[in-house]
Amino acid sequence: VLAADHALALHDTGSASTLLAVAARHAPSPAALAGVQVRLAELAQAAGHLEDAEAFCDLALNWYEGESDPRDAIRLKRMRILVRSRRGHGARETLDALFALVDEATLAGADAERASILLVASQMLGRLGEPLAAQRVAEQCVEIAERCGDLVLLFDSYNRLGLALLSAAPSRARELFARALDLVVPMGDVLRRVRVLHNIGLLESSASRWVEARRSLESAVEFARTAGLVDLWALASLNLGALLIRMGSFEGAREALNEALRLSAEVQQTEVQLISTYNLGHLAREVENHERAADTYELVIELAERIGQSEVLAGALAGRALCRLALGDVP
């Protein structure tokens, strides 16, 4: 386990995974084995190996659900809900599971864990097109994190609230992201550093500060690629591709979006696959390949309906309508 820690400090996730697998084979007790399984679940989640992450959560829960302190079991259940969401479970179904788990955390008096669950709930509310509810829940998380004094939770809360305020209050979002970056750099936590760099890229892009946005997103891609964080690599590539469309760099956009699509398919990241395909539809429309764009939007509509992504569904319907109009199909 100590060797795995050293490997992670060097961002060598492949070696860390191998070392933890050896540790699991030599675990001297069920409790020690469960602890290693939790580490394996976290590592698999960070690397985008979602099926493995869910399986390790299930194995560890066999031990922790029998313990007198329910906090470790609640933490694992939260991780499992998040993994299932990323594998394609509907946003409403995920939200229901999260609020049920909030009740468990409240009964256990686990404030920090309750905030961590609410962070995911805020993300799901944003996906469902409920930005005010997403912001309200994220504000709760910041309050709890500041009261608890947990720096990791505080980073996550600043980052999530900044994302919720991206359109409504960009200046406050910029301040929150700056605070989050100040917290994470001394930690040496590359996963969280990639997350906040990615979100700064989104903020700068929405403000049409394209050079700054490109710099942040390219940094996020590079950190994620180096550390083997496939899911974050896919997400940053997706948003870099979307930015490059706006900048008129169509070949670069195609490369970034196809990379995002390949990586997200590799790790079964349904939402990133959806939005990558959506942006490939935009790209085809920008270069006036309207038939291809319309067919691409049709694929997006089917998947968006299945996973409950209402904003992308609306955009794809509008995009397909514009393509039909350009092709003379007014009805």
mmCIF file of C-alpha atoms in Angstrom:
data_model
loop_
_atom_site.group_PDB
_atom_site.id
_atom_site.type_symbol
_atom_site.label_atom_id
_atom_site.label_comp_id
_atom_site.label_asym_id
_atom_site.label_seq_id
_atom_site.Cartn_x
_atom_site.Cartn_y
_atom_site.Cartn_z
ATOM 1 C CA VAL A 1 0.000 0.000 0.000
ATOM 2 C CA LEU A 2 2.870 2.382 0.777
ATOM 3 C CA ALA A 3 4.450 1.553 -2.593
ATOM 4 C CA ALA A 4 1.109 2.366 -4.274
ATOM 5 C CA ASP A 5 1.104 5.727 -2.467
ATOM 6 C CA HIS A 6 4.556 6.504 -3.877
ATOM 7 C CA ALA A 7 3.422 5.506 -7.375
ATOM 8 C CA LEU A 8 0.384 7.800 -7.113
ATOM 9 C CA ALA A 9 2.636 10.667 -5.991
ATOM 10 C CA LEU A 10 4.418 10.223 -9.333
ATOM 11 C CA HIS A 11 1.033 10.018 -11.157
ATOM 12 C CA ASP A 12 1.826 6.389 -12.133
ATOM 13 C CA THR A 13 -1.710 5.024 -11.801
ATOM 14 C CA GLY A 14 -0.878 1.800 -13.655
ATOM 15 C CA SER A 15 1.804 0.793 -11.127
ATOM 16 C CA ALA A 16 -0.415 1.873 -8.222
ATOM 17 C CA SER A 17 -3.209 -0.388 -9.459
ATOM 18 C CA THR A 18 -0.835 -3.353 -9.809
ATOM 19 C CA LEU A 19 0.626 -2.793 -6.328
ATOM 20 C CA LEU A 20 -2.822 -2.515 -4.718
ATOM 21 C CA ALA A 21 -3.884 -5.762 -6.415
ATOM 22 C CA VAL A 22 -0.848 -7.470 -4.812
ATOM 23 C CA ALA A 23 -1.724 -5.859 -1.472
ATOM 24 C CA ALA A 24 -5.251 -7.288 -1.732
ATOM 25 C CA ARG A 25 -3.857 -10.823 -2.212
ATOM 26 C CA HIS A 26 -1.709 -10.436 0.933
ATOM 27 C CA ALA A 27 -4.270 -8.683 3.158
ATOM 28 C CA PRO A 28 -3.996 -10.200 6.670
ATOM 29 C CA SER A 29 -7.655 -9.625 7.639
ATOM 30 C CA PRO A 30 -11.081 -8.893 6.128
ATOM 31 C CA ALA A 31 -10.818 -5.300 7.407
ATOM 32 C CA ALA A 32 -7.445 -4.779 5.694
ATOM 33 C CA LEU A 33 -8.779 -6.318 2.478
ATOM 34 C CA ALA A 34 -11.808 -4.003 2.528
ATOM 35 C CA GLY A 35 -9.483 -0.995 2.982
ATOM 36 C CA VAL A 36 -7.471 -2.005 -0.093
ATOM 37 C CA GLN A 37 -10.690 -2.586 -2.071
ATOM 38 C CA VAL A 38 -11.767 0.992 -1.262
ATOM 39 C CA ARG A 39 -8.426 2.268 -2.601
ATOM 40 C CA LEU A 40 -8.827 0.129 -5.735
ATOM 41 C CA ALA A 41 -12.359 1.501 -6.251
ATOM 42 C CA GLU A 42 -11.103 5.101 -5.943
ATOM 43 C CA LEU A 43 -8.248 4.444 -8.353
ATOM 44 C CA ALA A 44 -10.489 2.703 -10.890
ATOM 45 C CA GLN A 45 -12.967 5.592 -10.695
ATOM 46 C CA ALA A 46 -10.215 8.188 -11.239
ATOM 47 C CA ALA A 47 -8.826 6.215 -14.188
ATOM 48 C CA GLY A 48 -12.290 5.877 -15.732
ATOM 49 C CA HIS A 49 -12.543 2.089 -15.271
ATOM 50 C CA LEU A 50 -16.116 2.384 -14.077
ATOM 51 C CA GLU A 51 -17.156 -1.277 -14.186
ATOM 52 C CA ASP A 52 -14.162 -2.190 -11.995
ATOM 53 C CA ALA A 53 -14.895 0.713 -9.641
ATOM 54 C CA GLU A 54 -18.467 -0.478 -9.093
ATOM 55 C CA ALA A 55 -17.312 -4.059 -8.504
ATOM 56 C CA PHE A 56 -14.737 -2.957 -5.884
ATOM 57 C CA CYS A 57 -17.385 -0.812 -4.150
ATOM 58 C CA ASP A 58 -19.665 -3.865 -3.907
ATOM 59 C CA LEU A 59 -16.852 -6.035 -2.482
ATOM 60 C CA ALA A 60 -15.844 -3.450 0.136
ATOM 61 C CA LEU A 61 -19.477 -2.844 1.128
ATOM 62 C CA ASN A 62 -19.775 -6.516 2.096
ATOM 63 C CA TRP A 63 -17.454 -5.648 4.994
ATOM 64 C CA TYR A 64 -18.375 -2.051 5.849
ATOM 65 C CA GLU A 65 -22.164 -2.537 5.926
ATOM 66 C CA GLY A 66 -21.692 -4.788 8.955
ATOM 67 C CA GLU A 67 -19.689 -2.208 10.908
ATOM 68 C CA SER A 68 -21.103 -0.168 13.799
ATOM 69 C CA ASP A 69 -19.923 3.153 12.286
ATOM 70 C CA PRO A 70 -21.936 3.639 9.069
ATOM 71 C CA ARG A 71 -19.788 6.450 7.600
ATOM 72 C CA ASP A 72 -17.480 4.267 5.506
ATOM 73 C CA ALA A 73 -20.465 2.405 4.053
ATOM 74 C CA ILE A 74 -22.188 5.717 3.214
ATOM 75 C CA ARG A 75 -19.018 6.959 1.485
ATOM 76 C CA LEU A 76 -18.849 3.805 -0.640
ATOM 77 C CA LYS A 77 -22.528 4.006 -1.540
ATOM 78 C CA ARG A 78 -21.986 7.590 -2.699
ATOM 79 C CA MET A 79 -19.088 6.497 -4.880
ATOM 80 C CA ARG A 80 -21.167 3.668 -6.342
ATOM 81 C CA ILE A 81 -24.074 6.013 -7.161
ATOM 82 C CA LEU A 82 -21.670 8.403 -8.928
ATOM 83 C CA VAL A 83 -20.055 5.556 -10.894
ATOM 84 C CA ARG A 84 -23.463 4.230 -11.965
ATOM 85 C CA SER A 85 -24.455 7.734 -13.067
ATOM 86 C CA ARG A 86 -21.351 7.984 -15.242
ATOM 87 C CA ARG A 87 -22.161 4.582 -16.716
ATOM 88 C CA GLY A 88 -25.515 5.911 -17.966
ATOM 89 C CA HIS A 89 -28.070 5.753 -15.130
ATOM 90 C CA GLY A 90 -30.671 8.490 -15.518
ATOM 91 C CA ALA A 91 -30.167 11.794 -13.702
ATOM 92 C CA ARG A 92 -33.532 11.610 -11.902
ATOM 93 C CA GLU A 93 -32.870 8.048 -10.730
ATOM 94 C CA THR A 94 -29.420 9.129 -9.508
ATOM 95 C CA LEU A 95 -30.870 12.138 -7.685
ATOM 96 C CA ASP A 96 -33.434 9.975 -5.857
ATOM 97 C CA ALA A 97 -30.674 7.602 -4.708
ATOM 98 C CA LEU A 98 -28.546 10.531 -3.507
ATOM 99 C CA PHE A 99 -31.299 12.147 -1.438
ATOM 100 C CA ALA A 100 -32.045 8.773 0.184
ATOM 101 C CA LEU A 101 -28.340 8.578 1.103
ATOM 102 C CA VAL A 102 -28.434 12.155 2.488
ATOM 103 C CA ASP A 103 -31.019 10.896 5.003
ATOM 104 C CA GLU A 104 -28.653 8.080 6.039
ATOM 105 C CA ALA A 105 -25.779 10.556 6.506
ATOM 106 C CA THR A 106 -27.987 12.911 8.544
ATOM 107 C CA LEU A 107 -29.030 10.078 10.875
ATOM 108 C CA ALA A 108 -25.363 9.096 11.283
ATOM 109 C CA GLY A 109 -24.357 12.701 12.087
ATOM 110 C CA ALA A 110 -21.827 12.571 9.231
ATOM 111 C CA ASP A 111 -21.807 16.223 8.119
ATOM 112 C CA ALA A 112 -18.775 15.969 5.821
ATOM 113 C CA GLU A 113 -20.217 12.936 4.065
ATOM 114 C CA ARG A 114 -23.609 14.646 3.766
ATOM 115 C CA ALA A 115 -21.895 17.570 2.008
ATOM 116 C CA SER A 116 -20.065 15.200 -0.356
ATOM 117 C CA ILE A 117 -23.379 13.585 -1.308
ATOM 118 C CA LEU A 118 -24.995 16.994 -1.833
ATOM 119 C CA LEU A 119 -22.121 17.943 -4.185
ATOM 120 C CA VAL A 120 -23.123 15.105 -6.491
ATOM 121 C CA ALA A 121 -26.800 16.062 -6.105
ATOM 122 C CA SER A 122 -25.948 19.613 -7.220
ATOM 123 C CA GLN A 123 -24.272 18.180 -10.311
ATOM 124 C CA MET A 124 -27.367 16.071 -11.121
ATOM 125 C CA LEU A 125 -29.694 19.059 -10.659
ATOM 126 C CA GLY A 126 -27.566 20.998 -13.119
ATOM 127 C CA ARG A 127 -27.859 18.148 -15.601
ATOM 128 C CA LEU A 128 -31.658 18.156 -15.192
ATOM 129 C CA GLY A 129 -31.833 21.852 -16.092
ATOM 130 C CA GLU A 130 -32.495 23.126 -12.542
ATOM 131 C CA PRO A 131 -29.675 25.684 -12.086
ATOM 132 C CA LEU A 132 -31.139 27.531 -9.082
ATOM 133 C CA ALA A 133 -31.611 24.285 -7.153
ATOM 134 C CA ALA A 134 -28.074 23.210 -8.147
ATOM 135 C CA GLN A 135 -26.687 26.527 -6.853
ATOM 136 C CA ARG A 136 -28.673 26.339 -3.608
ATOM 137 C CA VAL A 137 -27.397 22.832 -2.834
ATOM 138 C CA ALA A 138 -23.796 23.837 -3.678
ATOM 139 C CA GLU A 139 -24.071 26.828 -1.285
ATOM 140 C CA GLN A 140 -25.068 24.354 1.472
ATOM 141 C CA CYS A 141 -21.939 22.331 0.713
ATOM 142 C CA VAL A 142 -19.680 25.383 1.090
ATOM 143 C CA GLU A 143 -21.293 26.220 4.452
ATOM 144 C CA ILE A 144 -20.765 22.672 5.750
ATOM 145 C CA ALA A 145 -17.177 22.476 4.422
ATOM 146 C CA GLU A 146 -16.194 25.809 5.991
ATOM 147 C CA ARG A 147 -17.682 24.668 9.307
ATOM 148 C CA CYS A 148 -15.898 21.278 9.174
ATOM 149 C CA GLY A 149 -12.504 22.721 8.148
ATOM 150 C CA ASP A 150 -11.960 19.851 5.685
ATOM 151 C CA LEU A 151 -9.698 21.300 2.943
ATOM 152 C CA VAL A 152 -10.482 18.611 0.354
ATOM 153 C CA LEU A 153 -14.216 19.043 0.899
ATOM 154 C CA LEU A 154 -13.762 22.826 0.810
ATOM 155 C CA PHE A 155 -11.953 22.570 -2.549
ATOM 156 C CA ASP A 156 -14.723 20.344 -3.946
ATOM 157 C CA SER A 157 -17.408 22.734 -2.664
ATOM 158 C CA TYR A 158 -15.756 25.871 -4.097
ATOM 159 C CA ASN A 159 -15.269 24.076 -7.400
ATOM 160 C CA ARG A 160 -18.874 22.845 -7.577
ATOM 161 C CA LEU A 161 -20.396 26.205 -6.580
ATOM 162 C CA GLY A 162 -18.195 27.965 -9.133
ATOM 163 C CA LEU A 163 -19.518 25.626 -11.800
ATOM 164 C CA ALA A 164 -23.118 26.276 -10.693
ATOM 165 C CA LEU A 165 -22.493 30.055 -10.966
ATOM 166 C CA LEU A 166 -20.700 29.894 -14.312
ATOM 167 C CA SER A 167 -23.457 31.716 -16.226
ATOM 168 C CA ALA A 168 -25.345 33.523 -13.458
ATOM 169 C CA ALA A 169 -22.383 35.121 -11.622
ATOM 170 C CA PRO A 170 -19.134 34.649 -13.581
ATOM 171 C CA SER A 171 -17.084 37.059 -11.434
ATOM 172 C CA ARG A 172 -17.953 35.111 -8.280
ATOM 173 C CA ALA A 173 -17.268 31.831 -10.110
ATOM 174 C CA ARG A 174 -13.791 33.132 -11.069
ATOM 175 C CA GLU A 175 -13.100 34.002 -7.414
ATOM 176 C CA LEU A 176 -14.231 30.535 -6.244
ATOM 177 C CA PHE A 177 -12.074 28.760 -8.838
ATOM 178 C CA ALA A 178 -9.061 30.865 -7.800
ATOM 179 C CA ARG A 179 -9.603 29.861 -4.159
ATOM 180 C CA ALA A 180 -9.936 26.233 -5.195
ATOM 181 C CA LEU A 181 -6.704 26.365 -7.225
ATOM 182 C CA ASP A 182 -4.858 27.953 -4.272
ATOM 183 C CA LEU A 183 -6.014 25.052 -2.091
ATOM 184 C CA VAL A 184 -5.198 22.223 -4.485
ATOM 185 C CA VAL A 185 -1.702 23.122 -5.753
ATOM 186 C CA PRO A 186 -0.002 22.545 -2.345
ATOM 187 C CA MET A 187 -1.919 19.247 -1.972
ATOM 188 C CA GLY A 188 -0.316 17.796 -5.106
ATOM 189 C CA ASP A 189 -3.702 16.318 -6.006
ATOM 190 C CA VAL A 190 -3.529 16.085 -9.791
ATOM 191 C CA LEU A 191 -7.106 14.846 -10.193
ATOM 192 C CA ARG A 192 -8.587 17.887 -8.479
ATOM 193 C CA ARG A 193 -6.121 20.198 -10.202
ATOM 194 C CA VAL A 194 -7.317 18.932 -13.588
ATOM 195 C CA ARG A 195 -10.938 19.491 -12.535
ATOM 196 C CA VAL A 196 -10.450 23.123 -11.590
ATOM 197 C CA LEU A 197 -8.264 23.893 -14.643
ATOM 198 C CA HIS A 198 -11.008 22.408 -16.792
ATOM 199 C CA ASN A 199 -13.663 24.552 -15.108
ATOM 200 C CA ILE A 200 -11.542 27.710 -15.449
ATOM 201 C CA GLY A 201 -11.352 26.872 -19.154
ATOM 202 C CA LEU A 202 -15.152 26.696 -19.307
ATOM 203 C CA LEU A 203 -15.470 30.034 -17.525
ATOM 204 C CA GLU A 204 -12.991 31.803 -19.800
ATOM 205 C CA SER A 205 -14.672 30.259 -22.841
ATOM 206 C CA SER A 206 -18.091 31.534 -21.757
ATOM 207 C CA ALA A 207 -16.547 35.021 -21.402
ATOM 208 C CA SER A 208 -15.078 34.714 -24.952
ATOM 209 C CA ARG A 209 -11.551 34.945 -23.487
ATOM 210 C CA TRP A 210 -10.504 32.257 -25.917
ATOM 211 C CA VAL A 211 -6.716 32.377 -25.545
ATOM 212 C CA GLU A 212 -6.984 32.000 -21.739
ATOM 213 C CA ALA A 213 -9.624 29.279 -22.136
ATOM 214 C CA ARG A 214 -7.466 27.324 -24.569
ATOM 215 C CA ARG A 215 -4.456 27.589 -22.244
ATOM 216 C CA SER A 216 -6.419 26.194 -19.263
ATOM 217 C CA LEU A 217 -8.054 23.387 -21.235
ATOM 218 C CA GLU A 218 -4.794 22.326 -22.875
ATOM 219 C CA SER A 219 -3.162 22.255 -19.409
ATOM 220 C CA ALA A 220 -6.031 20.097 -18.125
ATOM 221 C CA VAL A 221 -5.644 17.701 -21.075
ATOM 222 C CA GLU A 222 -1.878 17.449 -20.526
ATOM 223 C CA PHE A 223 -2.107 16.837 -16.744
ATOM 224 C CA ALA A 224 -4.858 14.261 -17.241
ATOM 225 C CA ARG A 225 -2.985 12.459 -20.037
ATOM 226 C CA THR A 226 0.241 12.322 -18.001
ATOM 227 C CA ALA A 227 -1.548 10.982 -14.920
ATOM 228 C CA GLY A 228 -3.666 8.473 -16.879
ATOM 229 C CA LEU A 229 -6.933 10.085 -15.743
ATOM 230 C CA VAL A 230 -8.853 8.890 -18.775
ATOM 231 C CA ASP A 231 -12.299 10.233 -17.857
ATOM 232 C CA LEU A 232 -11.004 13.760 -17.129
ATOM 233 C CA TRP A 233 -8.786 13.584 -20.213
ATOM 234 C CA ALA A 234 -11.916 12.825 -22.248
ATOM 235 C CA LEU A 235 -13.874 15.679 -20.656
ATOM 236 C CA ALA A 236 -11.118 18.249 -21.155
ATOM 237 C CA SER A 237 -10.630 17.112 -24.780
ATOM 238 C CA LEU A 238 -14.366 17.495 -25.362
ATOM 239 C CA ASN A 239 -14.451 21.086 -24.140
ATOM 240 C CA LEU A 240 -11.213 21.940 -25.927
ATOM 241 C CA GLY A 241 -12.852 20.676 -29.133
ATOM 242 C CA ALA A 242 -15.969 22.771 -28.495
ATOM 243 C CA LEU A 243 -13.780 25.846 -27.923
ATOM 244 C CA LEU A 244 -11.798 25.249 -31.118
ATOM 245 C CA ILE A 245 -15.058 25.168 -33.112
ATOM 246 C CA ARG A 246 -15.832 28.651 -31.786
ATOM 247 C CA MET A 247 -12.304 29.779 -32.700
ATOM 248 C CA GLY A 248 -12.708 28.450 -36.262
ATOM 249 C CA SER A 249 -9.934 25.866 -35.842
ATOM 250 C CA PHE A 250 -11.994 23.039 -37.352
ATOM 251 C CA GLU A 251 -9.256 20.442 -37.881
ATOM 252 C CA GLY A 252 -8.017 20.827 -34.293
ATOM 253 C CA ALA A 253 -11.620 20.622 -33.095
ATOM 254 C CA ARG A 254 -12.191 17.379 -35.022
ATOM 255 C CA GLU A 255 -9.061 15.809 -33.505
ATOM 256 C CA ALA A 256 -9.975 16.837 -29.942
ATOM 257 C CA LEU A 257 -13.613 15.693 -30.252
ATOM 258 C CA ASN A 258 -12.685 12.344 -31.804
ATOM 259 C CA GLU A 259 -10.170 11.839 -28.976
ATOM 260 C CA ALA A 260 -12.897 12.621 -26.441
ATOM 261 C CA LEU A 261 -15.263 10.178 -28.158
ATOM 262 C CA ARG A 262 -12.650 7.399 -28.238
ATOM 263 C CA LEU A 263 -11.655 7.866 -24.583
ATOM 264 C CA SER A 264 -15.238 8.149 -23.291
ATOM 265 C CA ALA A 265 -16.233 4.982 -25.170
ATOM 266 C CA GLU A 266 -13.225 3.205 -23.653
ATOM 267 C CA VAL A 267 -14.371 4.002 -20.101
ATOM 268 C CA GLN A 268 -18.158 3.864 -20.746
ATOM 269 C CA GLN A 269 -18.603 7.565 -19.960
ATOM 270 C CA THR A 270 -22.041 7.991 -21.502
ATOM 271 C CA GLU A 271 -22.520 11.716 -20.939
ATOM 272 C CA VAL A 272 -19.170 12.659 -22.477
ATOM 273 C CA GLN A 273 -19.928 10.392 -25.456
ATOM 274 C CA LEU A 274 -23.249 12.206 -25.823
ATOM 275 C CA ILE A 275 -21.821 15.732 -25.718
ATOM 276 C CA SER A 276 -18.827 14.831 -27.923
ATOM 277 C CA THR A 277 -21.240 13.521 -30.555
ATOM 278 C CA TYR A 278 -23.373 16.653 -30.122
ATOM 279 C CA ASN A 279 -20.361 18.871 -30.834
ATOM 280 C CA LEU A 280 -19.389 16.761 -33.830
ATOM 281 C CA GLY A 281 -22.883 17.590 -35.117
ATOM 282 C CA HIS A 282 -22.112 21.298 -34.622
ATOM 283 C CA LEU A 283 -18.796 20.863 -36.416
ATOM 284 C CA ALA A 284 -20.445 19.193 -39.430
ATOM 285 C CA ARG A 285 -22.989 22.043 -39.563
ATOM 286 C CA GLU A 286 -20.229 24.691 -39.355
ATOM 287 C CA VAL A 287 -18.539 23.212 -42.458
ATOM 288 C CA GLU A 288 -21.985 23.006 -44.150
ATOM 289 C CA ASN A 289 -22.200 19.211 -44.256
ATOM 290 C CA HIS A 290 -25.889 19.421 -43.317
ATOM 291 C CA GLU A 291 -26.874 15.800 -44.064
ATOM 292 C CA ARG A 292 -24.109 14.452 -41.838
ATOM 293 C CA ALA A 293 -24.929 16.995 -39.136
ATOM 294 C CA ALA A 294 -28.641 16.053 -39.183
ATOM 295 C CA ASP A 295 -27.799 12.332 -38.858
ATOM 296 C CA THR A 296 -25.416 13.092 -35.980
ATOM 297 C CA TYR A 297 -28.032 15.169 -34.160
ATOM 298 C CA GLU A 298 -30.500 12.270 -34.569
ATOM 299 C CA LEU A 299 -28.094 9.973 -32.661
ATOM 300 C CA VAL A 300 -27.748 12.642 -29.964
ATOM 301 C CA ILE A 301 -31.534 12.995 -29.568
ATOM 302 C CA GLU A 302 -31.961 9.241 -28.992
ATOM 303 C CA LEU A 303 -29.211 9.066 -26.343
ATOM 304 C CA ALA A 304 -30.168 12.340 -24.608
ATOM 305 C CA GLU A 305 -33.757 11.106 -24.198
ATOM 306 C CA ARG A 306 -32.485 7.823 -22.710
ATOM 307 C CA ILE A 307 -30.227 9.374 -20.044
ATOM 308 C CA GLY A 308 -32.362 12.456 -19.279
ATOM 309 C CA GLN A 309 -30.017 15.170 -20.575
ATOM 310 C CA SER A 310 -32.642 17.833 -21.239
ATOM 311 C CA GLU A 311 -30.361 20.711 -22.301
ATOM 312 C CA VAL A 312 -28.502 18.629 -24.894
ATOM 313 C CA LEU A 313 -31.817 17.207 -26.132
ATOM 314 C CA ALA A 314 -33.149 20.736 -26.720
ATOM 315 C CA GLY A 315 -29.957 21.785 -28.491
ATOM 316 C CA ALA A 316 -29.922 18.705 -30.721
ATOM 317 C CA LEU A 317 -33.555 19.225 -31.725
ATOM 318 C CA ALA A 318 -32.762 22.830 -32.644
ATOM 319 C CA GLY A 319 -29.610 21.795 -34.509
ATOM 320 C CA ARG A 320 -31.451 19.157 -36.505
ATOM 321 C CA ALA A 321 -34.166 21.718 -37.367
ATOM 322 C CA LEU A 322 -31.525 24.152 -38.678
ATOM 323 C CA CYS A 323 -30.026 21.389 -40.828
ATOM 324 C CA ARG A 324 -33.421 20.451 -42.317
ATOM 325 C CA LEU A 325 -34.056 24.139 -43.009
ATOM 326 C CA ALA A 326 -30.689 24.487 -44.775
ATOM 327 C CA LEU A 327 -31.583 21.431 -46.900
ATOM 328 C CA GLY A 328 -34.916 23.007 -47.919
ATOM 329 C CA ASP A 329 -37.050 20.668 -45.771
ATOM 330 C CA VAL A 330 -39.272 23.381 -44.279
ATOM 331 C CA PRO A 331 -42.071 21.051 -42.971
#
